[in-house]
Coordinates of C-alpha atoms and ligand atoms in Angstrom, one line a residue:
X167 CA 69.3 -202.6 -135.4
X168 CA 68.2 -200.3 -132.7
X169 CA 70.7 -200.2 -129.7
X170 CA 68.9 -202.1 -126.5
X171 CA 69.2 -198.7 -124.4
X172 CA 66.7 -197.5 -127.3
X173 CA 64.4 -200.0 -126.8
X174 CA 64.3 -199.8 -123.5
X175 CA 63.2 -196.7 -123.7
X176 CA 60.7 -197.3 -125.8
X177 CA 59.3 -199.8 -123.3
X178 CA 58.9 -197.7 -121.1
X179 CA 57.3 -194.8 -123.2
X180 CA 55.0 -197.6 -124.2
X181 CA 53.7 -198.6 -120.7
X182 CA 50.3 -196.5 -120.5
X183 CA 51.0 -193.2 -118.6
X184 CA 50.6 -189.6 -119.0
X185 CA 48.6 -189.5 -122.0
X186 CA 46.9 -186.1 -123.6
X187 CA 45.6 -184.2 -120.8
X188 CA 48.0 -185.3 -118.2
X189 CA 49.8 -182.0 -115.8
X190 CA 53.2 -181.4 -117.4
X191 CA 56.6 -180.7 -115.6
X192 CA 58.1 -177.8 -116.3
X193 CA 61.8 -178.1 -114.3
X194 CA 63.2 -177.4 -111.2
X195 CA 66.2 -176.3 -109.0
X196 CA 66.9 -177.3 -105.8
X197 CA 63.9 -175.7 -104.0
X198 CA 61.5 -174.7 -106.7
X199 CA 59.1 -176.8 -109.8
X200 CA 57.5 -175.0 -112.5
X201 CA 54.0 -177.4 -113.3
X202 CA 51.3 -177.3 -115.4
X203 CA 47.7 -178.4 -115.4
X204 CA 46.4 -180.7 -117.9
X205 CA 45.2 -178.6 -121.3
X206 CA 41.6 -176.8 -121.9
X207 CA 39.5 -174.8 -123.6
X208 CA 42.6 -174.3 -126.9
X209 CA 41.7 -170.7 -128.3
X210 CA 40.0 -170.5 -131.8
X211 CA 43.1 -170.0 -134.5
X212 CA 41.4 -169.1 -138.4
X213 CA 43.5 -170.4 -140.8
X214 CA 45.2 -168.6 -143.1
X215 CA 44.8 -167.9 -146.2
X216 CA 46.4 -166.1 -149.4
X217 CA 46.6 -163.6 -150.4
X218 CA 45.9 -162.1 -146.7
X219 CA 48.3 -165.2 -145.3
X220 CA 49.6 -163.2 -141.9
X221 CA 52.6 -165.2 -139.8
X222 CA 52.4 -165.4 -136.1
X223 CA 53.5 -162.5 -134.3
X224 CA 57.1 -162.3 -132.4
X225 CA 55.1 -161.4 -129.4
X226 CA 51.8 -162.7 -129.8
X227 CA 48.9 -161.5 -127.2
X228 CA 46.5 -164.3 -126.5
X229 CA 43.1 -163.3 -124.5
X230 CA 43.0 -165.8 -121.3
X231 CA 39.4 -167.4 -121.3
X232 CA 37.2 -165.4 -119.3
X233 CA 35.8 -168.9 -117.6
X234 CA 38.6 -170.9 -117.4
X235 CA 38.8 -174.8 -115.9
X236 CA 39.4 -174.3 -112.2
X237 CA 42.6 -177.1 -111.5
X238 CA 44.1 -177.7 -107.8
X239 CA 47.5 -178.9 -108.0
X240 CA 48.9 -181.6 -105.3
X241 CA 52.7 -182.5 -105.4
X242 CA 54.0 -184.7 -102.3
X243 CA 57.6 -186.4 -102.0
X244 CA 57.3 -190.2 -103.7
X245 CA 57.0 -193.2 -101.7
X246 CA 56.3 -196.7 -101.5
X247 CA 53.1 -195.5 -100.0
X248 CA 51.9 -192.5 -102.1
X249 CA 49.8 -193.3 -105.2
X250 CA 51.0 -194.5 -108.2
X251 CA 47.8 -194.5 -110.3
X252 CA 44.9 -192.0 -110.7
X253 CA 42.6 -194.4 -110.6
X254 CA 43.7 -195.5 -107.2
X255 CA 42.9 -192.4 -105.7
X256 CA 40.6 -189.3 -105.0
X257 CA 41.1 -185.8 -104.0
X258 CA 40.4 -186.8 -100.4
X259 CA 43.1 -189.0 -100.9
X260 CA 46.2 -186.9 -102.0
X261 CA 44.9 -184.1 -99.5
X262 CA 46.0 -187.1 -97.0
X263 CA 49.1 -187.8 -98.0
X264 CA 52.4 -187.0 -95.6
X265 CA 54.0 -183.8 -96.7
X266 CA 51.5 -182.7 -99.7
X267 CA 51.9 -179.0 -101.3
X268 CA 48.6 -178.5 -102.2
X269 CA 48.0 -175.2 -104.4
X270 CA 44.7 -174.1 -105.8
X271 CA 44.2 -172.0 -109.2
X272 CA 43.9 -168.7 -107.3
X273 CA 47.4 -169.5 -105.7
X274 CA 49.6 -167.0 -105.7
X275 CA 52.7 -167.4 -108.2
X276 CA 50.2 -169.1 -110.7
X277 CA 49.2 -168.0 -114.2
X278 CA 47.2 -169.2 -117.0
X279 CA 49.6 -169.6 -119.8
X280 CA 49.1 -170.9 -124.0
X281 CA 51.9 -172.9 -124.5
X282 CA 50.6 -174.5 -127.7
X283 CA 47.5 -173.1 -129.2
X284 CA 46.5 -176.4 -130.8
X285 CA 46.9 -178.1 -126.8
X286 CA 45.5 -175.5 -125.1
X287 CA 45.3 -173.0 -122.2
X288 CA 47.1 -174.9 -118.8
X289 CA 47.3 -173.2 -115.3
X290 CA 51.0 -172.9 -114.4
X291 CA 52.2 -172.7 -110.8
X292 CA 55.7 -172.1 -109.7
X293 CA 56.1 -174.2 -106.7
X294 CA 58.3 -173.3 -103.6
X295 CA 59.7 -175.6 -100.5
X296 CA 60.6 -177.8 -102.2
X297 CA 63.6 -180.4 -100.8
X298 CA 66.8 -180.4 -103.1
X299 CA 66.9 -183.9 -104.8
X300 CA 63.9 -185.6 -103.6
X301 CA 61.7 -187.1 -106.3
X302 CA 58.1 -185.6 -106.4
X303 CA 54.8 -186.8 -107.2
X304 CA 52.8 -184.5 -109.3
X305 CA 48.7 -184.9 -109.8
X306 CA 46.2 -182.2 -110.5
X307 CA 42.3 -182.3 -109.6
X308 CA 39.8 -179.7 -112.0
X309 CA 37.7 -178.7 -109.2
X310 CA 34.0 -179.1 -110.9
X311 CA 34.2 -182.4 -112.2
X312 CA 37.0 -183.9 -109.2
X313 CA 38.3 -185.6 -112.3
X314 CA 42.0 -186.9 -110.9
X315 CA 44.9 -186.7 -113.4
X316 CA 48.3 -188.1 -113.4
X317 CA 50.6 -189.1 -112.4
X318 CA 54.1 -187.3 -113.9
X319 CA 57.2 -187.0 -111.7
X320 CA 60.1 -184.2 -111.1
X321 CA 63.2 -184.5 -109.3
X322 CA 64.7 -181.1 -107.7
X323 CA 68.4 -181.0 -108.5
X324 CA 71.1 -180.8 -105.6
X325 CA 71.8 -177.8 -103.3
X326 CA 74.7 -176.4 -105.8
X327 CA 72.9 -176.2 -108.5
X328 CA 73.7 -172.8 -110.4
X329 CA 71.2 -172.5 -112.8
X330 CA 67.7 -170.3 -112.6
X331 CA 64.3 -170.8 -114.3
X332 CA 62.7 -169.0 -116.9
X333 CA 59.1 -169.3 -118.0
X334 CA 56.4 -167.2 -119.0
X335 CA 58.0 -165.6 -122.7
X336 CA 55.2 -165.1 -124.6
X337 CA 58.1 -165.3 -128.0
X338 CA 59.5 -168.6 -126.5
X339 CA 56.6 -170.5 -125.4
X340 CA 58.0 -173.7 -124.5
X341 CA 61.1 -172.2 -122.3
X342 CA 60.0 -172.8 -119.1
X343 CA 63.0 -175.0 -117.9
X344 CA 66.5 -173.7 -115.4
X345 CA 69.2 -171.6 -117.6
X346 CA 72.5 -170.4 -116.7
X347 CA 72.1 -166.8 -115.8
X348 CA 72.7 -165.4 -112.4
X349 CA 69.5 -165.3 -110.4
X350 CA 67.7 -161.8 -110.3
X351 CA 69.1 -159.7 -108.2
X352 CA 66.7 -158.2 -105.3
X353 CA 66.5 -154.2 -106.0
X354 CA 63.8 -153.8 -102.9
X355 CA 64.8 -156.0 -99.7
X356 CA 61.4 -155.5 -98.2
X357 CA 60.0 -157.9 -101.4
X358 CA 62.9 -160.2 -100.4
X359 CA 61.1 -163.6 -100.3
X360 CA 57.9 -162.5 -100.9
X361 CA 57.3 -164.2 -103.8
X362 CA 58.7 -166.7 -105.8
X363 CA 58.4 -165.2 -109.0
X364 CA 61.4 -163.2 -108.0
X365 CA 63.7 -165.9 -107.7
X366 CA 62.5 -166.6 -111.3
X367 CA 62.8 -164.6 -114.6
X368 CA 59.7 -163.9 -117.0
X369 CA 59.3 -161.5 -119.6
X370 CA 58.9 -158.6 -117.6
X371 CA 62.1 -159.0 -115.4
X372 CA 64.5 -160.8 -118.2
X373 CA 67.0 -157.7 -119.1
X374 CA 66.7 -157.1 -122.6
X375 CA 69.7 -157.4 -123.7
X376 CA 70.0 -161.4 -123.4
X377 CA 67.0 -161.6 -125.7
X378 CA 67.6 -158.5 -128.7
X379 CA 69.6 -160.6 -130.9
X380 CA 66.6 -163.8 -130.4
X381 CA 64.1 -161.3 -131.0
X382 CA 65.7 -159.7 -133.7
X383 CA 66.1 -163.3 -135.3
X384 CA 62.6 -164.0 -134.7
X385 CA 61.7 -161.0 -136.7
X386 CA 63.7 -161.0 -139.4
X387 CA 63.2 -164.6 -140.0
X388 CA 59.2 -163.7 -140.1
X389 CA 60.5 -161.4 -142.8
X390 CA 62.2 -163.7 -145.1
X391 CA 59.8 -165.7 -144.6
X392 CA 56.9 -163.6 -145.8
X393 CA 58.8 -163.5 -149.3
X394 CA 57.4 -166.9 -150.2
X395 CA 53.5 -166.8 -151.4
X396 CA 52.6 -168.5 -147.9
X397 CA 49.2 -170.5 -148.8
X398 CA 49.2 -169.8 -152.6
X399 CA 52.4 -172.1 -153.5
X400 CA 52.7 -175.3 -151.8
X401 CA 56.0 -176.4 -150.5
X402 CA 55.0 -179.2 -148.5
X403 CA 51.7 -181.4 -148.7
X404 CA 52.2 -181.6 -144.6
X405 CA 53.6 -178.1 -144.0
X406 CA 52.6 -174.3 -143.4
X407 CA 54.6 -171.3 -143.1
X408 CA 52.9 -170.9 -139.7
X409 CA 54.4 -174.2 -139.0
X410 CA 57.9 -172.9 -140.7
X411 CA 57.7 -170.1 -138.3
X412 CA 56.6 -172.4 -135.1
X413 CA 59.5 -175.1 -135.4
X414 CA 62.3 -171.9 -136.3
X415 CA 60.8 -170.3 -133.3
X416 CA 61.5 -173.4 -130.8
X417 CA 64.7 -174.0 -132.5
X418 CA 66.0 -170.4 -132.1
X419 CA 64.7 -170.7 -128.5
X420 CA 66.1 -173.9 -127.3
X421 CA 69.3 -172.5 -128.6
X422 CA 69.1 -169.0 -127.3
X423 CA 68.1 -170.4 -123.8
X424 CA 70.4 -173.3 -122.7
X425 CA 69.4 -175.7 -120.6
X426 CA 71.0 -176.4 -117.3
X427 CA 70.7 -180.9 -116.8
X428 CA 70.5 -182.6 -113.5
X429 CA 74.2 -184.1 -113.1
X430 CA 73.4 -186.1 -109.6
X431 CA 74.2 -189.8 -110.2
X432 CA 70.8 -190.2 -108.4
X433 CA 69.1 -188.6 -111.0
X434 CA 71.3 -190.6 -114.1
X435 CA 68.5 -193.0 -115.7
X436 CA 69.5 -196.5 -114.8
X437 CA 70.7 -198.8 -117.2
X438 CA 69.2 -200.2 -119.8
X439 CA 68.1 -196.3 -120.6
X440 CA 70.5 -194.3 -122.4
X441 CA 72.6 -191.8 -120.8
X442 CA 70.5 -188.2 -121.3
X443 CA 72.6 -185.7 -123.9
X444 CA 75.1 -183.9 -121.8
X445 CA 77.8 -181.2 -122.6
X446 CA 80.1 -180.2 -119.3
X447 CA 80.1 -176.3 -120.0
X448 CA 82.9 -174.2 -118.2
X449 CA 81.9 -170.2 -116.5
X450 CA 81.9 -168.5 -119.7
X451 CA 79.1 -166.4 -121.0
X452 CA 76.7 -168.2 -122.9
X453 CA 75.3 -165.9 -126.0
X454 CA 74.2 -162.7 -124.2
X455 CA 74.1 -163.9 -121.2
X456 CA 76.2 -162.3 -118.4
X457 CA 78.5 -165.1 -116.9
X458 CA 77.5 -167.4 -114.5
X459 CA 80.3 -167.9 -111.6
X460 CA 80.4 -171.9 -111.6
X461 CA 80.5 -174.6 -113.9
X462 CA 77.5 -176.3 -115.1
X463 CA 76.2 -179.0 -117.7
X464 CA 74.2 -178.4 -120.4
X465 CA 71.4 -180.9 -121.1
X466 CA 71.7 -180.3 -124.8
X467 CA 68.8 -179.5 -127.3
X468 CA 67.3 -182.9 -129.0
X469 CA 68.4 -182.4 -133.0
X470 CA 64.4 -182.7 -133.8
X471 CA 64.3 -179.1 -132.9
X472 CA 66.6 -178.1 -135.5
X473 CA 65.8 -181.2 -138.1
X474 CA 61.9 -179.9 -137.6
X475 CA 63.0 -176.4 -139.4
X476 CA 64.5 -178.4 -141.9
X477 CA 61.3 -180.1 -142.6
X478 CA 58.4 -177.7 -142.3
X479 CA 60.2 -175.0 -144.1
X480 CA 60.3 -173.8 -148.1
X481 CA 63.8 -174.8 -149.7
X482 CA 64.7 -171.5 -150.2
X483 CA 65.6 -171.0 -147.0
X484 CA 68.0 -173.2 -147.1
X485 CA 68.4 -174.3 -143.6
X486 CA 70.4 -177.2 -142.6
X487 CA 71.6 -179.1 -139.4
X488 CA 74.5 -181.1 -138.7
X489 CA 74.7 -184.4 -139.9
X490 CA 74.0 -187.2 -137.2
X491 CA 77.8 -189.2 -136.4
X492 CA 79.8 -186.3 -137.7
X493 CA 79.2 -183.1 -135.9
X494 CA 75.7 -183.3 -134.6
X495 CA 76.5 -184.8 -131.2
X496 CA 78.6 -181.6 -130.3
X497 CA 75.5 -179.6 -129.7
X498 CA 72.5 -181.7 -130.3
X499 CA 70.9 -184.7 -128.4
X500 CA 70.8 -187.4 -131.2
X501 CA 68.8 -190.4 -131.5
X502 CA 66.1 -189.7 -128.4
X503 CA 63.1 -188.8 -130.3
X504 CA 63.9 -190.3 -134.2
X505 CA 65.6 -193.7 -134.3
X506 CA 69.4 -193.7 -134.0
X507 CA 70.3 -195.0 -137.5
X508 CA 72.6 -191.8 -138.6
X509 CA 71.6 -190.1 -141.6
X510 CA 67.9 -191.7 -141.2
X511 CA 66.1 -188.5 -139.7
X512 CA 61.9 -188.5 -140.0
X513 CA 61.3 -192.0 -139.9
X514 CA 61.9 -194.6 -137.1
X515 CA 60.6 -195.1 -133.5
X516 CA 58.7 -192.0 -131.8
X517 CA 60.9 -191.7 -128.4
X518 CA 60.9 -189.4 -125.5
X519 CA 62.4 -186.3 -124.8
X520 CA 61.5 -186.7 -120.8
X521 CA 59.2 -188.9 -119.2
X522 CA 59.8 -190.1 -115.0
X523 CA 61.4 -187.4 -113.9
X524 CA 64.1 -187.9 -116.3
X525 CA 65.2 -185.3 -119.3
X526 CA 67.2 -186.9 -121.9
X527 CA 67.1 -183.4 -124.4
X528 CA 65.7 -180.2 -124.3
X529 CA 62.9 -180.9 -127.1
X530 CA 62.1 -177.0 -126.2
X531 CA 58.3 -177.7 -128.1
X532 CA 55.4 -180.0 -127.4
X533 CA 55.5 -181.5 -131.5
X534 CA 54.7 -184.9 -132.4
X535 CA 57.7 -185.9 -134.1
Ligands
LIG726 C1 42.5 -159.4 -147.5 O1 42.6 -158.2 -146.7 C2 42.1 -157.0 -147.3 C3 42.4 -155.8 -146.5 O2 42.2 -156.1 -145.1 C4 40.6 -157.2 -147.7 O3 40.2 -156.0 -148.4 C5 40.5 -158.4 -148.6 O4 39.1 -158.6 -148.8 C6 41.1 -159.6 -147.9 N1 41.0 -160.7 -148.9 C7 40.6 -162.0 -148.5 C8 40.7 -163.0 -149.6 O5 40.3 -162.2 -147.4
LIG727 C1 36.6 -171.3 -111.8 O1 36.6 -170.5 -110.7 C2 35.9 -169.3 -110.9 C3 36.1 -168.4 -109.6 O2 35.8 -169.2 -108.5 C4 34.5 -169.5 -111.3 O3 33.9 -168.2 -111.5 C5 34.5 -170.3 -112.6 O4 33.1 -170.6 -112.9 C6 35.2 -171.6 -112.4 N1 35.3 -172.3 -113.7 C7 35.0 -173.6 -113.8 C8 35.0 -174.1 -115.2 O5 34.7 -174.3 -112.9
LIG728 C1 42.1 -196.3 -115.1 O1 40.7 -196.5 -115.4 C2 40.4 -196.4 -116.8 C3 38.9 -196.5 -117.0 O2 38.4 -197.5 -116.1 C4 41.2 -197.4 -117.6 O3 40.9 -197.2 -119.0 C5 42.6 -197.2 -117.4 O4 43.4 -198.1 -118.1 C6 43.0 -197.2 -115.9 N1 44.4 -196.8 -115.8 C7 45.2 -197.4 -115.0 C8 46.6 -196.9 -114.9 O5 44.9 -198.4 -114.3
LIG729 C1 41.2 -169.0 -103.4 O1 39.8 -169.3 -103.5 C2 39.3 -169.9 -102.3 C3 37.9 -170.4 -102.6 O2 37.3 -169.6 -103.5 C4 39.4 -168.9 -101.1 O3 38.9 -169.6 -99.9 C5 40.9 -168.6 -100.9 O4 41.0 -167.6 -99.9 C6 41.5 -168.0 -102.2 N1 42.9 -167.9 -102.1 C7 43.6 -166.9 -102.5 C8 45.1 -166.9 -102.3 O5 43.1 -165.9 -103.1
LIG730 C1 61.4 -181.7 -96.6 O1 62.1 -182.5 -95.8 C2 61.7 -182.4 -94.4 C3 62.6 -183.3 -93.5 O2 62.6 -184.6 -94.1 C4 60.2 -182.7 -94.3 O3 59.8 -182.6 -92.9 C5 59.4 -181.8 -95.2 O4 58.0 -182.2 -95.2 C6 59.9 -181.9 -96.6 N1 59.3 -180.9 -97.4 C7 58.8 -181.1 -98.6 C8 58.1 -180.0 -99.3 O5 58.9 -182.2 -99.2
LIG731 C1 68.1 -158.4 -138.7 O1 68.1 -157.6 -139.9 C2 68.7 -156.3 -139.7 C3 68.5 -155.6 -141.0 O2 68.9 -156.3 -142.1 C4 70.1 -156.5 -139.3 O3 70.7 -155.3 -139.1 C5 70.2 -157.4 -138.1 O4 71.6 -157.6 -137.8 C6 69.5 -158.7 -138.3 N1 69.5 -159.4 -137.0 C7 70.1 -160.5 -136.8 C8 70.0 -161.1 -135.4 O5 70.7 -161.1 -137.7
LIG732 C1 75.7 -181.7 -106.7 O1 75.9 -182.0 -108.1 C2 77.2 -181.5 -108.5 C3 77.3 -181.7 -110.0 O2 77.1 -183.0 -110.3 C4 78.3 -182.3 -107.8 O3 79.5 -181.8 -108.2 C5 78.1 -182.0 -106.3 O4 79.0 -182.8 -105.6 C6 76.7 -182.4 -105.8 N1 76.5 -181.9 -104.4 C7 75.9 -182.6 -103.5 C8 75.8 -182.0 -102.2 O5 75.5 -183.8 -103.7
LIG733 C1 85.0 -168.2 -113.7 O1 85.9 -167.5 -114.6 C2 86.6 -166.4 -114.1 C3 87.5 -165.8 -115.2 O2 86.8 -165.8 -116.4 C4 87.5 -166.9 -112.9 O3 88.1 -165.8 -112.3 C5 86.6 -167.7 -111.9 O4 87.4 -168.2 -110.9 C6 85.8 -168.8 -112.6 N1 84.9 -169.4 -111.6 C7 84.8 -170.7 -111.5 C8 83.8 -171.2 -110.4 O5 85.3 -171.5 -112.2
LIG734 C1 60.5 -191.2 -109.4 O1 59.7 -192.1 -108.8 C2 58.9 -192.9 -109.7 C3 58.0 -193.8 -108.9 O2 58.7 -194.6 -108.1 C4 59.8 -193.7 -110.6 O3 59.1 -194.4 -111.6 C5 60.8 -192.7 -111.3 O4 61.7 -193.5 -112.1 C6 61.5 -191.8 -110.4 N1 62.2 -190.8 -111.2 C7 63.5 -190.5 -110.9 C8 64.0 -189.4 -111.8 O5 64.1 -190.9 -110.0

């Protein structure tokens, strides 16, 4: 039987919300949310095929579309009085509401970025001024068609939180959450402020030595990888090395890049929900990170991202991940997104990794488990 916390949570994930094309929360700190529009306009991918069968780059270099959907972003402190519903609303009426951010596509400290080629391009903005935990309201607008979508929800974390975001890694894309690293330090004074990117890492300011050993993974993973007659022999009826690569990828990512949880009791999902998967973690260095100064808790990774390597890739590779009720709850958010039966992984009830604000594991990908 499924423990009532878990089918709680499935009630909730069954209520109709954020389908498909809804704006997606990145994460936050105490002043700052990385969002995202809904999806458009996914790039053209050609399969394939043997013998010219060529595995996704480490650092893959997608062309933005030249005429991309226009989408203007509007995020406002929730309250009894601000709308809970799309439908019960315009663009006229969230430009009303008391205390909106409103941010347009040509913002400044907003990006088109491809998290999942399959999804689609989505229009990221890094939003500032925020209030530390205050629960936010996200919708976005696509400018042509006035088309309202939404609602999600974030929470900003308290004034000590330690952590800092990173986003925008064309080899990770699905890290766009707060990790513990020190925040970047300012080399010019005079850009002090200016922009919020600088209170964020992206590819171009994330030193390289927290990501050689990832990248060198990445790479010689590909290579292994490439040993195996990719779309001549058939390992899997379901599976392609492309999707070997993608879930190894996330997995190596979600470990590589810790993610920093929301510890306020405020911010706890109230019972019946289960507790979200958190690891107190003390000021030691994390991988290849320098050390961060304070304490902080680790909202662990959910064990789909590792049990997904185990089922899209060839045998050969042999990779396996701890066993659910034995070691697995040490470093991996269990029973969130499969059911919670141990040793029962790939069947069960689809669940959540975060929906309402709330994170319950770092599912670091946007796969349908
Ligand atoms: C594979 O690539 C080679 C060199 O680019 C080309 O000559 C060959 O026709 C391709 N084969 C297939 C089946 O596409
Ligand atoms: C988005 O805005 C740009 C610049 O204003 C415009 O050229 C483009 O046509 C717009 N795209 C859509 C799909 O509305
Ligand atoms: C919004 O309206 C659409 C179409 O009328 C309907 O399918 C959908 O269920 C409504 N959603 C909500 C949350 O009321
Ligand atoms: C964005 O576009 C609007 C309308 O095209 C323009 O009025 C505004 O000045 C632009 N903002 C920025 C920051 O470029
Ligand atoms: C932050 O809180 C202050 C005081 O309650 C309020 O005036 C302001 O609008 C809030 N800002 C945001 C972005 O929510
Ligand atoms: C990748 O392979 C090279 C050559 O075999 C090896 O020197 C390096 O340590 C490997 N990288 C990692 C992260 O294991
Ligand atoms: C913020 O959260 C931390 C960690 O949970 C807690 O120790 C601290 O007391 C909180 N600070 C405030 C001002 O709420
Ligand atoms: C972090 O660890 C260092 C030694 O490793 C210690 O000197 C420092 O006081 C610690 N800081 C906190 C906030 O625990
Ligand atoms: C934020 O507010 C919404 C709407 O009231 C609520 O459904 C959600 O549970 C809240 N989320 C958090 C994390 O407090």
């Amino acid at each position: 039987m499924f423990p009532t916390s878990l089918l709680a949570l499935l009630a909730i994930l069954l209520q109709p919300s954020s389908a498909q094309d809804a704006p997606a929360v990145g994460d936050t700190t105490q002043s700052l949310a990385l969002v995202f529009s809904p999806p458009f306009l996914p790039p053209e991918v050609t399969p394939q095929t043997y013998p010219n069968y060529t595995l996704p780059p480490v650092q893959p270099s997608w062309q933005p579309p030249a005429d991309s959907y226009n989408y203007t972003l509007f995020v406002f402190p929730t309250t009894e009085d601000t709308p809970t519903s799309a439908n019960d609303t315009s663009s006229q009426g969230l430009r009303a509401v008391n205390g909106v951010v409103q941010l347009a596509s040509n913002a400044t400290d907003s990006s088109l970025v491809l998290r999942d080629p399959i999804e689609g391009w989505r229009r990221q903005w890094l939003v500032g001024g925020l209030n530390a935990s205050t629960n936010y309201t996200v919708f976005t607008v696509e400018d042509r068609s006035q088309v309202v979508t939404g609602p999600v929800y974030l929470l900003t974390k308290n004034v000590s939180f330690p952590c800092t975001l990173v986003h925008s890694l064309p080899y990770c894309p699905f890290v766009s959450y707060a990790v513990p690293i020190p925040p970047p330090s300012q080399t010019d004074p005079s850009q002090l402020g200016t922009s919020l990117t600088q209170q964020t890492y992206a590819a171009d300011d994330l030193p390289g030595e927290y990501t050689a050993i990832l990248l060198s993974s990445l790479g010689n993973f590909s290579i292994t990888l490439s040993s195996f007659a990719c779309g001549r022999d058939v390992y899997s009826p379901l599976k392609t090395c492309e999707d070997c690569y993608d879930a190894y990828r996330d997995w190596a990512c979600a470990i590589s890049f810790p993610r920093c949880a929301n510890t306020d009791v405020s911010a706890l999902p109230r019972a019946p929900l289960p507790a979200p998967a958190l690891m107190p973690r003390t000021n030691m260095s994390r991988n290849t990170f320098p050390p961060l100064d304070q304490t902080y808790t680790e909202l662990l990774p959910c064990i789909e991202t590792c049990t997904m390597v185990d089922r899209s890739c060839p045998y050969f590779l042999q990779f396996g991940c701890p066993l659910p009720g034995v070691t697995a709850e040490f470093s991996y958010g269990v029973g969130f997104i499969d059911d919670a039966v141990h040793g029962r992984q790939g069947k069960g009830v689809p669940g959540a990794a975060e929906e309402y604000g709330y994170a319950w594991c770092n599912a670091g990908s946007s796969y349908d488990y």
